[in-house]
Tab-separated table of C-alpha atoms in Angstrom:
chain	number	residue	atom	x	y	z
A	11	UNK	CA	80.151	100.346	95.060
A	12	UNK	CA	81.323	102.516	97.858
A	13	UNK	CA	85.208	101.787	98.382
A	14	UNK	CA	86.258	100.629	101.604
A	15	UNK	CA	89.781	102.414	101.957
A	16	UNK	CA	88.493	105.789	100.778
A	17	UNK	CA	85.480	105.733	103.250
A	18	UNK	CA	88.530	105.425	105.883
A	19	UNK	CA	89.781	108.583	104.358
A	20	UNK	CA	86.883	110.719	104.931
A	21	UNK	CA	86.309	109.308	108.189
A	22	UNK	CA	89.870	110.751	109.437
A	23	UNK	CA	89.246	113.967	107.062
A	24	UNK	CA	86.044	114.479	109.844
A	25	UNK	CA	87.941	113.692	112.601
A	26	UNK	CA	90.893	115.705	112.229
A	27	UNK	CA	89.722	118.539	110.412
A	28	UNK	CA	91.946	118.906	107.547
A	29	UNK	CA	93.900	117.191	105.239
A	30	UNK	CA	97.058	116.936	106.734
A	31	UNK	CA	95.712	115.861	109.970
A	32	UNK	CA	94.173	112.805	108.156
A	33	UNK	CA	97.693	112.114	106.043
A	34	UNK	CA	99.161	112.143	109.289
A	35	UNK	CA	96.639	109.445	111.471
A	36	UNK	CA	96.801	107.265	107.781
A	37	UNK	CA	100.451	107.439	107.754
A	38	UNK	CA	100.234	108.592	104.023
A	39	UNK	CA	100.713	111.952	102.411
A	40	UNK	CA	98.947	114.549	101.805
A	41	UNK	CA	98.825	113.953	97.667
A	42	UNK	CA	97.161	110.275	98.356
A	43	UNK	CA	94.530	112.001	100.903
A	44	UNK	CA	93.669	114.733	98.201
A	45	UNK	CA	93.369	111.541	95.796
A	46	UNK	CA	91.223	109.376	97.355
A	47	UNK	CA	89.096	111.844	98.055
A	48	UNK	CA	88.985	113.085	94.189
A	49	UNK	CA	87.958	109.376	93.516
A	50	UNK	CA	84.941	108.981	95.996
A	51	UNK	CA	83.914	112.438	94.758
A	52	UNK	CA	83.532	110.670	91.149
A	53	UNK	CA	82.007	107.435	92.779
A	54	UNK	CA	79.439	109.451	94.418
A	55	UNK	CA	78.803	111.956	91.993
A	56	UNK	CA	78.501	114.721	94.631
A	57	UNK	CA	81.226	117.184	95.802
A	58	UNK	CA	82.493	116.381	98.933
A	59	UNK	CA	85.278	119.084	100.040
A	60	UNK	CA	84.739	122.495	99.524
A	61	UNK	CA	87.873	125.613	99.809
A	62	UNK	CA	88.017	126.928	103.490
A	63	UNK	CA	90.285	129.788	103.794
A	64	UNK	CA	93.825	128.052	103.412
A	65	UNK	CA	92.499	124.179	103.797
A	66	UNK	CA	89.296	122.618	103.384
A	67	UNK	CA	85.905	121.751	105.027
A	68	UNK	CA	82.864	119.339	104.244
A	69	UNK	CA	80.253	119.664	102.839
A	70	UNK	CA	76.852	118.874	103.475
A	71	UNK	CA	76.926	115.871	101.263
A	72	UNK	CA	80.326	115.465	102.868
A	73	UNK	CA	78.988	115.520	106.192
A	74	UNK	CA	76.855	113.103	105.359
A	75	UNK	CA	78.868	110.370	103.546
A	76	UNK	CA	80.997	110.878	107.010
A	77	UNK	CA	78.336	110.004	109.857
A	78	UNK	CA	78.078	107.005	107.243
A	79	UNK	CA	81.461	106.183	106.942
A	80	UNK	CA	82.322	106.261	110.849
A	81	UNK	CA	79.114	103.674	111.184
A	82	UNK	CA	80.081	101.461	108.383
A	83	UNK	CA	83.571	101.198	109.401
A	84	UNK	CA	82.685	100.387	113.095
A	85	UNK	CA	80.148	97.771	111.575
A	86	UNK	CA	83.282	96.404	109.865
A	87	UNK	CA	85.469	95.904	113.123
A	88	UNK	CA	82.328	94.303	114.419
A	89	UNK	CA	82.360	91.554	111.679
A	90	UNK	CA	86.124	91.334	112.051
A	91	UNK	CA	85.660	90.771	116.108
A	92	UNK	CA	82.642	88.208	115.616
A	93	UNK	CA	84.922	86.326	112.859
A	94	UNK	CA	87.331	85.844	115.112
A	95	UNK	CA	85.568	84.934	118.125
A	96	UNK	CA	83.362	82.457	116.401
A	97	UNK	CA	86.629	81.097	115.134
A	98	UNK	CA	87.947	81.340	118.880
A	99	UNK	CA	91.971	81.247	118.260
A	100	UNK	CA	94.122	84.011	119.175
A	101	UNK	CA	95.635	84.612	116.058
A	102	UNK	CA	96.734	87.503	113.794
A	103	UNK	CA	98.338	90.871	114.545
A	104	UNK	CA	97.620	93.280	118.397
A	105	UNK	CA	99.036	96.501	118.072
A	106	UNK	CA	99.427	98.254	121.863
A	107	UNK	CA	100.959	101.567	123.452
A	108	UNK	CA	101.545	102.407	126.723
A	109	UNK	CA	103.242	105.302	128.535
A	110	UNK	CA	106.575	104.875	129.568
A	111	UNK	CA	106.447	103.291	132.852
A	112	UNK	CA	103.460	100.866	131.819
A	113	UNK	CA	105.655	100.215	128.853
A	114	UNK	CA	109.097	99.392	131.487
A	115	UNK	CA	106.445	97.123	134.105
A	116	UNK	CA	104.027	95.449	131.797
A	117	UNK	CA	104.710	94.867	128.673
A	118	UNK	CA	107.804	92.526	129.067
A	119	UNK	CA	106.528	90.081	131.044
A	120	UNK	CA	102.561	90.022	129.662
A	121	UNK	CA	103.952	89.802	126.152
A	122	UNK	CA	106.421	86.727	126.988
A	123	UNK	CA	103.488	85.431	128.460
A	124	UNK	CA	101.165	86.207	125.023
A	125	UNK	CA	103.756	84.213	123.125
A	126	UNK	CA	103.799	81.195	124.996
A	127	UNK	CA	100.233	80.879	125.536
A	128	UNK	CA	99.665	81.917	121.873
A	129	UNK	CA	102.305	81.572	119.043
A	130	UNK	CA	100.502	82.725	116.211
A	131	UNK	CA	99.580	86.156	117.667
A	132	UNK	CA	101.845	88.954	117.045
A	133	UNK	CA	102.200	91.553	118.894
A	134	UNK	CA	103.491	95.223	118.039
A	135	UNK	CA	104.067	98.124	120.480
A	136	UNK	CA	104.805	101.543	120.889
A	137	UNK	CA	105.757	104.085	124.223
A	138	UNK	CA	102.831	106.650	123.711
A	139	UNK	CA	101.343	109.002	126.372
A	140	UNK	CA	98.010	108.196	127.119
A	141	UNK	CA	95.978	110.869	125.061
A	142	UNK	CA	97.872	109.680	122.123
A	143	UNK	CA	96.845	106.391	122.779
A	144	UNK	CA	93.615	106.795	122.953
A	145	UNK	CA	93.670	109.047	119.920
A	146	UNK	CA	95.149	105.949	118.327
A	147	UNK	CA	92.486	103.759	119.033
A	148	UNK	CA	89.813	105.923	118.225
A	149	UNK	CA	91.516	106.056	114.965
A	150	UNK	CA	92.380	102.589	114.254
A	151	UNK	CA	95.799	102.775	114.393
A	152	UNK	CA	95.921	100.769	117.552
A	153	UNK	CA	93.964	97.889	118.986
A	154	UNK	CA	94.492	98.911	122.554
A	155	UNK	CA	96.180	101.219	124.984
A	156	UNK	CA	97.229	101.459	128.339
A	157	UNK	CA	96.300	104.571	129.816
A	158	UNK	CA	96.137	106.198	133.361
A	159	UNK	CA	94.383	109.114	135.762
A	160	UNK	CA	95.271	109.714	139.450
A	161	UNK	CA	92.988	108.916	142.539
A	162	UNK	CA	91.599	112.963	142.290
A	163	UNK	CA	91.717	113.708	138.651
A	164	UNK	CA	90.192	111.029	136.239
A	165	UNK	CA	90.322	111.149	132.242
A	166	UNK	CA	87.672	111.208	130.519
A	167	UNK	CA	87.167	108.919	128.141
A	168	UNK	CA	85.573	109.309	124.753
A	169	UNK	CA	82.339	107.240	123.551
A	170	UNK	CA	82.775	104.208	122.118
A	171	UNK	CA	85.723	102.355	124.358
A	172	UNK	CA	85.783	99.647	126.698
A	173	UNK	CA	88.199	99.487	129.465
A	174	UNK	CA	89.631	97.025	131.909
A	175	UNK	CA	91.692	98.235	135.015
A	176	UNK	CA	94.977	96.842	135.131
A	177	UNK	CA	96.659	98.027	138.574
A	178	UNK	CA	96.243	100.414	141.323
A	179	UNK	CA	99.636	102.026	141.440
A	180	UNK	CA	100.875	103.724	144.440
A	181	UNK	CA	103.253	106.386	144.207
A	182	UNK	CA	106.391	107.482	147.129
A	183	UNK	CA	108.212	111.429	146.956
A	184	UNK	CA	111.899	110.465	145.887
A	185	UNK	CA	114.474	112.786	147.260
A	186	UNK	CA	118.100	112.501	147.551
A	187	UNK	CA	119.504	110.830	150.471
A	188	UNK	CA	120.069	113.711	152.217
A	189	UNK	CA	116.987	115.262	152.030
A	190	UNK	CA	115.971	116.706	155.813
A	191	UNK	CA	112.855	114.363	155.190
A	192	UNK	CA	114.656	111.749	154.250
A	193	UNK	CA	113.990	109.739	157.571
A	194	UNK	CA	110.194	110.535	157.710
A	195	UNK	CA	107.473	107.458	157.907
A	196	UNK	CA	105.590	109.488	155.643
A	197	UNK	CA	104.807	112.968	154.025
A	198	UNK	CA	102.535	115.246	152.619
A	199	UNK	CA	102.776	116.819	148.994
A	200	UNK	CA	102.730	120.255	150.697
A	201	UNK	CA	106.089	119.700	152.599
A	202	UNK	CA	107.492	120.139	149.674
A	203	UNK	CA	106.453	123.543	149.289
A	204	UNK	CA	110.621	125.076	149.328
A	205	UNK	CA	112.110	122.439	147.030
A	206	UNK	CA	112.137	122.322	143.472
A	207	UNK	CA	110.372	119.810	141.145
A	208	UNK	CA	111.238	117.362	138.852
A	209	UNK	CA	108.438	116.804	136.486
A	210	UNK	CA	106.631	115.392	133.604
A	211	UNK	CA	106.625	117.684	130.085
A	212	UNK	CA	104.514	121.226	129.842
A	213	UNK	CA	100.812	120.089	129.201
A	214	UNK	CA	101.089	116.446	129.408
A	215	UNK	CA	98.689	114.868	132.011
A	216	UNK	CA	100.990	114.114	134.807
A	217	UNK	CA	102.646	117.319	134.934
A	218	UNK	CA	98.815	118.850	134.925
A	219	UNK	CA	97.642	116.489	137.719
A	220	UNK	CA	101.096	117.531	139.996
A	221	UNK	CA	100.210	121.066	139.492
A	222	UNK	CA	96.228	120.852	140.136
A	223	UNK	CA	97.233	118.759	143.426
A	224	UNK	CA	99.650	120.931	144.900
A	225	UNK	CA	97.670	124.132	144.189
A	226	UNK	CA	94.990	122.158	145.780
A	227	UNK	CA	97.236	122.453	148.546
A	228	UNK	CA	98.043	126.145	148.527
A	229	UNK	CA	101.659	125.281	147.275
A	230	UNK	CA	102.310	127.053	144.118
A	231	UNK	CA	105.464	124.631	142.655
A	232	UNK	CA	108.789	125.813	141.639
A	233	UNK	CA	109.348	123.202	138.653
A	234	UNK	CA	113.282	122.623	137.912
A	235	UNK	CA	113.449	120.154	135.533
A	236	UNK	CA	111.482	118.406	133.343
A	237	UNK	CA	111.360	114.732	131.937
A	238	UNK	CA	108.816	111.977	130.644
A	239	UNK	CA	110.948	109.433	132.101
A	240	UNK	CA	110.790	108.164	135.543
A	241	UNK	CA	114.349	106.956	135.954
A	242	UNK	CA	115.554	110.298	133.746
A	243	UNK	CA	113.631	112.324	136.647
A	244	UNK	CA	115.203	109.720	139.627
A	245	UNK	CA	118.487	110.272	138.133
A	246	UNK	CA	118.540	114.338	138.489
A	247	UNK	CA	116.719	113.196	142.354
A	248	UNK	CA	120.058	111.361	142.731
A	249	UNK	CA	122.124	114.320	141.769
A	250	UNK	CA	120.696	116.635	144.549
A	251	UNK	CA	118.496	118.642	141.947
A	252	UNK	CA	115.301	118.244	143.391
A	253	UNK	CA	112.340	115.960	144.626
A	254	UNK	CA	109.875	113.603	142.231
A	255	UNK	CA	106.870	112.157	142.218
A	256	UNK	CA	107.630	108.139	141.807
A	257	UNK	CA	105.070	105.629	141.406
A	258	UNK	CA	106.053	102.031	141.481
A	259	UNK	CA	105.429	100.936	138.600
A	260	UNK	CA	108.374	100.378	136.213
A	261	UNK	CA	110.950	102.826	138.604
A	262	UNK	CA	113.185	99.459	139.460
A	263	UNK	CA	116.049	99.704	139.986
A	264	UNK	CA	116.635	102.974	142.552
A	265	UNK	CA	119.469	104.936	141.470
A	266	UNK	CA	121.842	105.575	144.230
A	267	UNK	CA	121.335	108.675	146.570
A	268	UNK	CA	117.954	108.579	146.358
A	269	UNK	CA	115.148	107.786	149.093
A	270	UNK	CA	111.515	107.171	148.394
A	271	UNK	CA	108.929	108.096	151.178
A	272	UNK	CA	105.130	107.344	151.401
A	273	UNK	CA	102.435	110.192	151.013
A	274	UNK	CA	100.491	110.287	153.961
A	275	UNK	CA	97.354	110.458	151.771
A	276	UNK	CA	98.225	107.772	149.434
A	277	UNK	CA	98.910	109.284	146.296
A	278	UNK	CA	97.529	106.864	143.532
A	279	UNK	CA	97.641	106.499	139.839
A	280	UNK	CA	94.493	103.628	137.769
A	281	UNK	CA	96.629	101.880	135.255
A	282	UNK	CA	94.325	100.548	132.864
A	283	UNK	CA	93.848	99.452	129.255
A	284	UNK	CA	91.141	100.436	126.688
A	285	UNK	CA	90.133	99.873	123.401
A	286	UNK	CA	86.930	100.220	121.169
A	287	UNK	CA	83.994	98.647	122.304
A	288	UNK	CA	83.116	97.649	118.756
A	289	UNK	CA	85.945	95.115	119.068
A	290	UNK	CA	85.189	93.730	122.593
A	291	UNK	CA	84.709	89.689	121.157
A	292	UNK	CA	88.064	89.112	119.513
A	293	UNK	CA	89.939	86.883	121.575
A	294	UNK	CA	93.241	88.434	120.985
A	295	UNK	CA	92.101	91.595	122.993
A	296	UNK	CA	90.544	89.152	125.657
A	297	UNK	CA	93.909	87.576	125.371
A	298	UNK	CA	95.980	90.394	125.952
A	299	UNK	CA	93.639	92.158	128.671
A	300	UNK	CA	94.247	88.470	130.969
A	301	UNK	CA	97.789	88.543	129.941
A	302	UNK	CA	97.911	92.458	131.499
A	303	UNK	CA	95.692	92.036	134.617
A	304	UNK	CA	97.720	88.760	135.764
A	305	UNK	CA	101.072	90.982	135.555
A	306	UNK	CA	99.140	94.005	137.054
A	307	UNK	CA	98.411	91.419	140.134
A	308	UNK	CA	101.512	90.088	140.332
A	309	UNK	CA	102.507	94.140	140.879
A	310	UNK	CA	100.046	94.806	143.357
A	311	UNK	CA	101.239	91.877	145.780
A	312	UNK	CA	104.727	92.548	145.484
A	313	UNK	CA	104.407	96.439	146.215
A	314	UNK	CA	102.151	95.113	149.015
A	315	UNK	CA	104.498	92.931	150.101
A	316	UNK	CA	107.194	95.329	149.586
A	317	UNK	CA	105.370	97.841	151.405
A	318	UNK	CA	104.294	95.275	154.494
């Protein structure tokens, strides 16, 4: 009999490539990895890691055992989903991540909302940017995540998740009050061409989006400072050190000193939430999604309203 927990092993030993990549999505160490492996290799009788240079690859029985492994645990979460619809209670344990912002708008009010509606569901979150998050779900260390793209430069998604779109978030240029655009109706990203930027970290996908739009633009940007927070960014706005991009989501309250004005082309980011399509029936998830896209809409009038 195949065992259930080492099958999980070798399914993150294929995805990540090594062992300390799969110690690291299993939250174990690399001694229980090497283990568990040692143990299916007895249970199946075949060898199923080979020596690669400094680490280690599978083989071709390896291989193998792993294409199984990836469909037997997927059947799994499929029996675990259909058990709990057919039993049709929100119950047990939804672990979520969302970037930042998502994190600061969201998740207060949709998980206050989770807990009245439905007291024996817990919930568990974590801030995570959104490849992470998706890497988390792919790996079944998270039931869902909220991710994000902008209007001209989507993510793509991997095989195997379902998605539901949360909010449409629009997203102002904050500069400090005495910014000589301070009094405009609206701007363009390429009037920003002189000042400095105050950005998102090297290589994460907001700071890659900024760059690709304003190049886009013919304006190559002189990037200041950098931050993953929106109010850490608003607060070096407020201090006269440059000019952000601020969406609306979770930026309340303003600091002082600092002015938000509308892009002319409406700068917009999709806020939505995935998770793995082998999972879509249990009504926790269909639970939380409602719980998400009710405070997403409650978002959306009140920017519209704010923006009227």
């Amino acid at each position: 009999m195949l065992n259930l927990e080492r099958l999980r092993v070798l399914d993150a030993l294929a995805r990540h490539g090594s062992v300390s990549g799969a110690a690291d999505a299993l939250h174990v160490t690399t001694s229980a990895v090497s283990q568990q492996m040692t143990k299916l290799e007895r249970e199946v009788g075949q060898q199923l890691l080979a020596k690669h240079g400094r680490g280690v690859r599978l083989t071709d029985a390896g291989r193998l055992l792993a294409d199984h492994s990836a469909r037997i645990l997927s059947q799994v979460e499929l029996a675990q989903s259909d058990l709990e619809a057919q039993r049709g209670q929100v119950v047990g344990e939804l672990r979520l991540s969302a970037f930042p912002t998502a994190a600061r708008g969201l998740f207060p009010a949709a998980f206050a909302a989770l807990r009245a509606a439905h007291p024996q569901l817990r919930v568990r979150s974590q801030e995570l940017e959104p490849e992470a998050g998706v890497a988390g779900v792919l790996r079944g260390d998270l039931d869902m995540a909220i991710v994000l793209d902008w209007h001209n430069k989507p993510m793509a998604l991997p095989d195997g998740l379902a998605k539901a779109s949360i909010l449409d978030d629009p997203a102002d240029i904050a500069m400090p009050e005495g910014h000589p655009l301070a009094g405009r109706a609206e701007v363009g990203l390429e009037d920003f061409a002189d000042d400095e930027w105050i950005t998102w970290g090297e290589g994460e996908f907001c700071h890659e989006w900024l760059l690709f739009t304003l190049r886009a633009k013919g304006v190559e940007p002189q990037v200041g400072h950098r931050a993953a927070e929106t109010h850490t960014q608003l607060g070096l706005v407020s201090a006269g050190l440059g000019v952000c991009v601020a969406p609306l989501l979770g930026r309340d309250p303003m600091p002082r000193g600092v002015v938000t004005v509308p892009v002319r082309q409406q700068v917009r980011r999709h806020v939505y939430v995935v998770w793995r399509a082998d999972a879509d029936r249990r009504p926790s998830i269909r639970a939380a999604v409602e719980a998400l896209r009710k405070v997403g809409a409650d978002l959306g009038r009140s920017a519209d309203r704010g923006r009227g």
